[in-house]
Amino acid sequence: MEFATRAIHAGQEPDPTTGATVTPLYLTSVFTYDEIGKTKGYDYGRHGNPTRTAFETCLASLEGANHALAFSSGMAAIDAAIRLLKPGDHLLLAEDIYGGTFRLVEEITRPAGIEATYADASDPGVFADAIRPNTRLVWIETPTNPLVRLADIAAISDLAHTRGALVAVDNTFATPYFQNPLALGADIVMHSTTKYLGGHSDVVGGALVVNDGGLRDRLYLTSRVAGAIPGPFDCWLTLRGLKTLAVRMREHERNATAIAKWLESHPAVERVHYPGLESHPQHTLAKRQMSGFGGMLAVDLRGGGEAAAKVLNSVKVFTLTGSLGGVESIISYPAQMSHIALAAEERYRRGISDGVLRLSVGIEDEKDLISDLDQALPVAV
């Protein structure tokens, strides 16, 4: 079956007891045993829930994977993946990563005795040179947050595997509709399901997707014991979101492409970061490893922080908030939102100046979105 069909049907067979077409919401923390040592597959809510199973089955299908595990948030999923490491192991991360990931590594992972370094993942060879003998996990985002830079998943996976390291890819921006990292050689795919998979800004969650059964068991042990699991209603909402993922991503991309092209010609704009533009330095890589370019873009304004404040305080259709991936268009300010944990010098070094805005382009009418940005952008710089 094709993607859109699997999104609606995978893991969502009619309920065998009632015939309900929509997967039931199993609001129970306990399950009755048939007898000592014998259950119908579930015993306690932290260990599993039928609604959660339906969501995990569907997500695994969309990623072309054998297994998916749901978590209470994207950060909980990242934490579970990093818990595969032990003190003395080395974690190599792309330097252009989500601020929350950076904070987790610096404030939780490193103090626990795990070595962590960052390197430029835009050049696979340069990135591979940062792999050490004790590197056990390589973590990349592609496209990245917020500057939508890309990493060559296949090349990095090949190089990392020759050094004995696992490769994890944050696939939140691309979604499984536009990119399948496991098919390109990665070992773990992470999603903040809060974003595009849920798609309606009404649920928080995360997920890890893998092919290897042993790796799945290790991650499930962390989930089962540490307990950072989503509630059944969270899973039900996200599963409902998956049903429309294909049609939503097509609209996100269509609107984002139109806005990116319009912004490129605006006098207040220094640069537009969007992999669908031919001006993007990794446009060729995007066409090779992605089936589409997504709904995320970033823009550098000529007027710096003053121009950014003008736009942020003037938009009417775009919502000013710190998340992304909802049906509504969202504008955010990385310097004071997603990447506030970075020192200003580090932000500047990564290219996140005070004039950078991140746009999560929604599925409203394209004309309304462009009109909103047009009235908000400075007329002169």
Short mmCIF file of C-alpha atoms in Angstrom, two decimals:
data_model
loop_
_atom_site.label_atom_id
_atom_site.label_comp_id
_atom_site.label_asym_id
_atom_site.label_seq_id
_atom_site.Cartn_x
_atom_site.Cartn_y
_atom_site.Cartn_z
CA MET A 1 0.00 0.00 0.00
CA GLU A 2 1.07 3.58 -0.62
CA PHE A 3 1.88 6.08 2.14
CA ALA A 4 -1.49 7.84 2.39
CA THR A 5 -3.32 4.50 2.55
CA ARG A 6 -1.04 3.13 5.26
CA ALA A 7 -1.47 6.34 7.27
CA ILE A 8 -5.19 5.62 7.48
CA HIS A 9 -5.17 1.83 7.81
CA ALA A 10 -1.88 0.48 9.23
CA GLY A 11 -2.42 -0.77 12.78
CA GLN A 12 -6.02 0.43 12.66
CA GLU A 13 -8.10 -2.61 11.83
CA PRO A 14 -11.75 -2.53 12.97
CA ASP A 15 -12.13 -3.37 16.64
CA PRO A 16 -12.72 -7.16 16.83
CA THR A 17 -15.16 -6.85 19.72
CA THR A 18 -17.45 -4.06 18.51
CA GLY A 19 -16.51 -3.48 14.89
CA ALA A 20 -15.58 0.14 15.66
CA THR A 21 -13.86 1.61 12.60
CA VAL A 22 -11.83 4.15 14.56
CA THR A 23 -9.25 2.75 16.97
CA PRO A 24 -10.77 2.88 20.49
CA LEU A 25 -9.30 5.03 23.23
CA TYR A 26 -8.35 2.56 25.95
CA LEU A 27 -8.51 4.67 29.11
CA THR A 28 -7.25 2.07 31.52
CA SER A 29 -4.11 1.76 33.62
CA VAL A 30 -4.59 -1.95 34.40
CA PHE A 31 -5.59 -5.04 32.45
CA THR A 32 -7.25 -8.13 33.97
CA TYR A 33 -5.24 -11.35 33.89
CA ASP A 34 -6.90 -14.49 32.52
CA GLU A 35 -4.98 -16.34 35.22
CA ILE A 36 -1.62 -16.02 36.94
CA GLY A 37 1.01 -15.50 34.25
CA LYS A 38 -1.51 -15.26 31.41
CA THR A 39 -2.83 -12.03 29.85
CA LYS A 40 -4.29 -10.92 26.54
CA GLY A 41 -1.04 -9.10 25.75
CA TYR A 42 -1.25 -6.22 28.20
CA ASP A 43 -0.79 -6.08 31.96
CA TYR A 44 -0.08 -2.48 33.03
CA GLY A 45 -0.39 0.90 31.35
CA ARG A 46 3.28 1.83 31.65
CA HIS A 47 4.21 -1.34 29.78
CA GLY A 48 1.76 -0.96 26.91
CA ASN A 49 -1.71 0.03 25.79
CA PRO A 50 -3.71 -1.02 22.70
CA THR A 51 -4.14 2.58 21.54
CA ARG A 52 -0.41 3.11 21.89
CA THR A 53 0.26 -0.09 19.95
CA ALA A 54 -1.96 1.11 17.10
CA PHE A 55 -0.04 4.40 16.90
CA GLU A 56 3.36 2.68 17.05
CA THR A 57 2.34 0.18 14.35
CA CYS A 58 1.18 2.94 12.04
CA LEU A 59 4.29 5.06 12.54
CA ALA A 60 6.58 2.08 11.94
CA SER A 61 4.75 1.41 8.69
CA LEU A 62 5.14 5.02 7.53
CA GLU A 63 8.89 4.92 8.20
CA GLY A 64 9.19 1.54 6.49
CA ALA A 65 10.44 0.11 9.78
CA ASN A 66 9.94 -2.96 11.93
CA HIS A 67 9.42 -1.18 15.26
CA ALA A 68 8.34 2.16 16.72
CA LEU A 69 8.21 3.19 20.37
CA ALA A 70 6.15 6.12 21.64
CA PHE A 71 7.40 8.47 24.38
CA SER A 72 5.89 11.28 26.41
CA SER A 73 7.80 13.96 24.48
CA GLY A 74 10.44 14.38 21.83
CA MET A 75 12.99 15.13 24.53
CA ALA A 76 12.06 11.90 26.35
CA ALA A 77 12.70 10.02 23.10
CA ILE A 78 16.10 11.69 22.64
CA ASP A 79 16.98 10.93 26.25
CA ALA A 80 16.07 7.25 25.78
CA ALA A 81 18.30 6.99 22.72
CA ILE A 82 21.25 8.58 24.52
CA ARG A 83 20.71 6.19 27.43
CA LEU A 84 22.05 3.48 25.12
CA LEU A 85 25.44 4.89 26.07
CA LYS A 86 27.39 4.26 29.25
CA PRO A 87 29.95 6.40 31.08
CA GLY A 88 33.12 6.67 29.03
CA ASP A 89 31.33 6.35 25.69
CA HIS A 90 31.49 9.19 23.20
CA LEU A 91 28.49 10.89 21.60
CA LEU A 92 29.12 12.85 18.41
CA LEU A 93 26.47 15.38 17.44
CA ALA A 94 26.00 17.69 14.51
CA GLU A 95 26.77 21.20 15.71
CA ASP A 96 23.58 22.57 14.16
CA ILE A 97 21.01 20.89 16.40
CA TYR A 98 17.87 21.81 18.30
CA GLY A 99 18.58 23.89 21.40
CA GLY A 100 16.74 21.42 23.62
CA THR A 101 19.01 18.60 22.46
CA PHE A 102 22.04 20.75 23.19
CA ARG A 103 20.77 21.53 26.67
CA LEU A 104 20.03 17.86 27.41
CA VAL A 105 23.55 16.89 26.40
CA GLU A 106 25.26 19.67 28.31
CA GLU A 107 23.19 19.59 31.50
CA ILE A 108 22.27 15.89 31.82
CA THR A 109 24.34 13.66 29.53
CA ARG A 110 27.81 15.10 30.00
CA PRO A 111 27.57 15.25 33.83
CA ALA A 112 26.61 11.55 33.73
CA GLY A 113 30.06 10.69 32.40
CA ILE A 114 29.38 10.47 28.67
CA GLU A 115 31.77 12.36 26.43
CA ALA A 116 30.08 14.63 23.88
CA THR A 117 31.44 16.75 21.05
CA TYR A 118 29.96 18.61 18.08
CA ALA A 119 31.07 18.83 14.46
CA ASP A 120 29.89 20.21 11.15
CA ALA A 121 27.69 17.53 9.58
CA SER A 122 27.27 19.30 6.24
CA ASP A 123 30.53 17.67 5.08
CA PRO A 124 30.46 13.89 5.76
CA GLY A 125 34.24 13.61 5.64
CA VAL A 126 34.81 16.41 8.12
CA PHE A 127 32.12 15.00 10.36
CA ALA A 128 33.60 11.49 10.21
CA ASP A 129 36.98 12.85 11.25
CA ALA A 130 35.39 13.74 14.60
CA ILE A 131 34.50 10.10 15.30
CA ARG A 132 36.65 8.63 18.08
CA PRO A 133 37.49 5.02 18.96
CA ASN A 134 34.91 5.20 21.78
CA THR A 135 32.17 6.85 19.69
CA ARG A 136 29.05 4.75 20.10
CA LEU A 137 26.34 7.07 18.81
CA VAL A 138 26.21 9.74 16.12
CA TRP A 139 23.31 12.21 16.29
CA ILE A 140 22.22 14.37 13.37
CA GLU A 141 19.24 16.46 12.35
CA THR A 142 18.34 16.89 8.71
CA PRO A 143 16.90 19.35 7.93
CA THR A 144 18.19 21.19 10.98
CA ASN A 145 16.51 23.54 13.39
CA PRO A 146 16.37 26.43 12.60
CA LEU A 147 18.51 26.93 9.48
CA VAL A 148 17.20 23.87 7.56
CA ARG A 149 20.70 22.64 6.73
CA LEU A 150 21.08 19.08 5.51
CA ALA A 151 23.35 16.16 6.36
CA ASP A 152 24.04 13.33 3.92
CA ILE A 153 22.42 10.46 5.84
CA ALA A 154 23.76 7.67 3.62
CA ALA A 155 27.35 8.92 3.61
CA ILE A 156 27.45 9.61 7.34
CA SER A 157 25.86 6.24 8.10
CA ASP A 158 28.43 4.39 6.00
CA LEU A 159 31.32 6.21 7.66
CA ALA A 160 29.94 5.83 11.19
CA HIS A 161 29.22 2.12 10.78
CA THR A 162 32.80 1.43 9.69
CA ARG A 163 33.82 2.92 13.08
CA GLY A 164 31.29 0.87 15.05
CA ALA A 165 28.89 3.70 15.87
CA LEU A 166 25.11 3.80 15.63
CA VAL A 167 23.48 6.64 13.70
CA ALA A 168 20.37 8.45 14.94
CA VAL A 169 18.49 10.99 12.83
CA ASP A 170 16.03 13.59 14.07
CA ASN A 171 13.45 13.43 11.27
CA THR A 172 10.98 15.88 12.80
CA PHE A 173 11.20 18.55 10.09
CA ALA A 174 11.02 16.20 7.10
CA THR A 175 8.53 13.64 8.52
CA PRO A 176 8.34 10.13 7.07
CA TYR A 177 6.34 11.55 4.17
CA PHE A 178 9.40 13.32 2.76
CA GLN A 179 12.31 11.30 4.19
CA ASN A 180 13.02 7.80 5.50
CA PRO A 181 16.45 7.75 7.21
CA LEU A 182 16.41 4.00 7.92
CA ALA A 183 16.27 3.34 4.19
CA LEU A 184 19.39 5.50 3.84
CA GLY A 185 21.35 3.53 6.44
CA ALA A 186 20.48 5.13 9.78
CA ASP A 187 19.82 2.93 12.83
CA ILE A 188 17.40 5.12 14.82
CA VAL A 189 14.88 7.73 13.71
CA MET A 190 13.53 10.23 16.22
CA HIS A 191 10.35 12.28 15.92
CA SER A 192 8.91 14.98 18.08
CA THR A 193 5.36 13.82 17.42
CA THR A 194 4.21 17.11 18.95
CA LYS A 195 5.00 18.63 15.57
CA TYR A 196 3.90 17.44 12.12
CA LEU A 197 2.81 13.93 13.07
CA GLY A 198 0.23 15.20 15.55
CA GLY A 199 -0.15 18.21 13.32
CA HIS A 200 -2.70 20.25 15.27
CA SER A 201 -0.74 21.78 18.17
CA ASP A 202 -2.81 19.92 20.74
CA VAL A 203 -0.59 17.06 21.92
CA VAL A 204 2.97 16.54 23.18
CA GLY A 205 4.86 13.36 22.33
CA GLY A 206 7.91 11.70 20.83
CA ALA A 207 8.91 8.47 19.14
CA LEU A 208 11.88 6.32 18.20
CA VAL A 209 11.78 4.08 15.13
CA VAL A 210 14.19 1.21 14.45
CA ASN A 211 14.57 -1.97 12.41
CA ASP A 212 16.81 -4.00 14.70
CA GLY A 213 14.87 -6.10 17.23
CA GLY A 214 17.66 -6.07 19.80
CA LEU A 215 17.91 -2.31 19.64
CA ARG A 216 14.16 -2.05 20.02
CA ASP A 217 14.30 -4.21 23.14
CA ARG A 218 16.97 -2.02 24.73
CA LEU A 219 14.96 1.13 24.04
CA TYR A 220 11.74 -0.49 25.24
CA LEU A 221 13.46 -1.45 28.51
CA THR A 222 14.24 2.22 29.12
CA SER A 223 10.66 3.15 28.28
CA ARG A 224 9.20 0.45 30.51
CA VAL A 225 11.49 1.08 33.48
CA ALA A 226 11.94 4.87 33.34
CA GLY A 227 8.30 5.35 32.39
CA ALA A 228 8.44 8.33 30.02
CA ILE A 229 5.45 7.00 28.10
CA PRO A 230 2.54 8.86 26.49
CA GLY A 231 -1.00 8.49 27.78
CA PRO A 232 -3.56 6.70 25.58
CA PHE A 233 -5.32 9.95 24.68
CA ASP A 234 -1.99 11.42 23.47
CA CYS A 235 -1.52 8.36 21.26
CA TRP A 236 -5.10 8.56 19.99
CA LEU A 237 -4.70 12.23 19.02
CA THR A 238 -1.40 11.58 17.26
CA LEU A 239 -2.79 8.55 15.45
CA ARG A 240 -5.65 10.73 14.23
CA GLY A 241 -3.08 13.28 13.05
CA LEU A 242 -1.23 10.63 11.03
CA LYS A 243 -4.35 10.00 8.95
CA THR A 244 -3.99 13.38 7.24
CA LEU A 245 -0.20 13.61 7.25
CA ALA A 246 0.17 13.11 3.50
CA VAL A 247 -2.32 15.75 2.47
CA ARG A 248 -1.08 18.19 5.11
CA MET A 249 2.59 17.84 4.12
CA ARG A 250 1.75 18.50 0.48
CA GLU A 251 0.04 21.75 1.47
CA HIS A 252 2.80 22.73 3.91
CA GLU A 253 5.36 22.29 1.15
CA ARG A 254 3.31 24.12 -1.49
CA ASN A 255 2.84 27.15 0.75
CA ALA A 256 6.44 27.13 2.00
CA THR A 257 7.80 27.05 -1.54
CA ALA A 258 5.64 30.01 -2.58
CA ILE A 259 6.63 32.03 0.49
CA ALA A 260 10.33 31.20 0.17
CA LYS A 261 10.37 32.38 -3.46
CA TRP A 262 8.50 35.56 -2.54
CA LEU A 263 10.82 36.32 0.38
CA GLU A 264 13.92 35.91 -1.82
CA SER A 265 12.96 39.04 -3.74
CA HIS A 266 11.97 41.19 -0.75
CA PRO A 267 14.35 44.11 -0.04
CA ALA A 268 14.23 43.55 3.72
CA VAL A 269 15.53 40.00 3.37
CA GLU A 270 19.22 39.13 3.36
CA ARG A 271 18.81 35.39 2.80
CA VAL A 272 16.16 32.68 2.74
CA HIS A 273 17.01 29.20 4.02
CA TYR A 274 14.82 26.61 2.31
CA PRO A 275 16.10 23.41 0.66
CA GLY A 276 13.51 23.69 -2.09
CA LEU A 277 15.21 26.80 -3.47
CA GLU A 278 17.96 26.37 -6.04
CA SER A 279 19.92 28.98 -4.05
CA HIS A 280 20.11 26.59 -1.08
CA PRO A 281 23.69 25.21 -1.05
CA GLN A 282 22.40 21.65 -0.48
CA HIS A 283 19.50 21.73 -2.93
CA THR A 284 20.97 18.80 -4.90
CA LEU A 285 21.32 16.69 -1.74
CA ALA A 286 17.75 17.55 -0.78
CA LYS A 287 16.50 16.26 -4.12
CA ARG A 288 18.51 13.07 -3.68
CA GLN A 289 17.55 12.02 -0.16
CA MET A 290 14.15 13.65 0.24
CA SER A 291 10.96 13.25 -1.79
CA GLY A 292 9.92 16.84 -0.95
CA PHE A 293 11.25 19.90 0.84
CA GLY A 294 8.85 20.33 3.76
CA GLY A 295 7.17 23.30 5.37
CA MET A 296 10.02 24.81 7.41
CA LEU A 297 12.14 27.77 6.39
CA ALA A 298 14.27 30.43 8.00
CA VAL A 299 14.93 33.99 6.93
CA ASP A 300 17.77 36.41 7.69
CA LEU A 301 16.53 40.01 7.87
CA ARG A 302 18.81 42.87 6.86
CA GLY A 303 17.75 44.95 9.83
CA GLY A 304 18.87 42.43 12.46
CA GLY A 305 17.09 42.24 15.80
CA GLU A 306 15.19 45.49 15.28
CA ALA A 307 13.68 44.25 12.02
CA ALA A 308 12.91 40.88 13.57
CA ALA A 309 11.04 42.52 16.45
CA LYS A 310 9.02 44.57 13.99
CA VAL A 311 7.89 41.45 12.13
CA LEU A 312 7.21 39.42 15.27
CA ASN A 313 5.06 42.18 16.74
CA SER A 314 3.19 42.89 13.49
CA VAL A 315 2.08 39.53 12.09
CA LYS A 316 -1.63 38.80 12.32
CA VAL A 317 -2.12 35.44 10.58
CA PHE A 318 1.17 33.87 11.68
CA THR A 319 1.12 32.78 15.33
CA LEU A 320 4.07 33.91 17.46
CA THR A 321 5.05 30.87 19.52
CA GLY A 322 7.90 28.41 19.99
CA SER A 323 6.60 25.24 18.35
CA LEU A 324 6.10 24.13 14.75
CA GLY A 325 4.36 21.66 12.49
CA GLY A 326 0.75 22.61 13.17
CA VAL A 327 -1.90 23.41 10.59
CA GLU A 328 -1.56 27.07 11.60
CA SER A 329 1.43 29.08 10.41
CA ILE A 330 3.90 29.79 13.22
CA ILE A 331 6.68 32.32 13.41
CA SER A 332 9.36 32.10 16.08
CA TYR A 333 12.55 33.80 17.16
CA PRO A 334 15.36 31.25 17.70
CA ALA A 335 17.57 33.71 19.57
CA GLN A 336 15.04 33.93 22.40
CA MET A 337 13.05 30.72 21.92
CA SER A 338 14.38 27.42 20.58
CA HIS A 339 18.07 28.35 20.94
CA ILE A 340 18.04 30.58 23.99
CA ALA A 341 20.25 28.05 25.81
CA LEU A 342 23.15 28.91 23.47
CA ALA A 343 25.48 31.76 24.30
CA ALA A 344 25.21 34.62 21.83
CA GLU A 345 28.70 33.96 20.45
CA GLU A 346 27.81 30.31 19.80
CA ARG A 347 24.56 31.27 18.11
CA TYR A 348 26.37 33.71 15.83
CA ARG A 349 29.01 31.12 15.01
CA ARG A 350 26.25 28.73 13.93
CA GLY A 351 24.68 31.41 11.75
CA ILE A 352 21.73 32.16 14.05
CA SER A 353 21.93 35.93 14.16
CA ASP A 354 19.52 38.30 15.89
CA GLY A 355 17.84 38.79 12.52
CA VAL A 356 16.91 35.15 11.98
CA LEU A 357 13.25 34.18 12.04
CA ARG A 358 11.95 30.62 11.75
CA LEU A 359 8.73 30.03 9.86
CA SER A 360 6.61 26.91 10.15
CA VAL A 361 4.35 27.46 7.17
CA GLY A 362 0.84 26.17 7.75
CA ILE A 363 -1.95 25.20 5.41
CA GLU A 364 -3.87 28.48 5.29
CA ASP A 365 -4.39 30.22 1.95
CA GLU A 366 -1.07 31.17 0.39
CA LYS A 367 -2.25 34.70 -0.46
CA ASP A 368 -3.19 35.46 3.14
CA LEU A 369 0.18 34.29 4.42
CA ILE A 370 2.16 36.37 1.93
CA SER A 371 -0.05 39.39 2.61
CA ASP A 372 0.56 39.03 6.33
CA LEU A 373 4.33 38.92 5.90
CA ASP A 374 4.21 41.77 3.42
CA GLN A 375 2.52 44.12 5.91
CA ALA A 376 4.84 43.00 8.73
CA LEU A 377 8.22 43.24 7.00
CA PRO A 378 10.06 46.58 7.13
CA VAL A 379 9.58 48.62 3.97
CA ALA A 380 13.12 50.02 4.21
CA VAL A 381 16.31 48.87 5.89
#
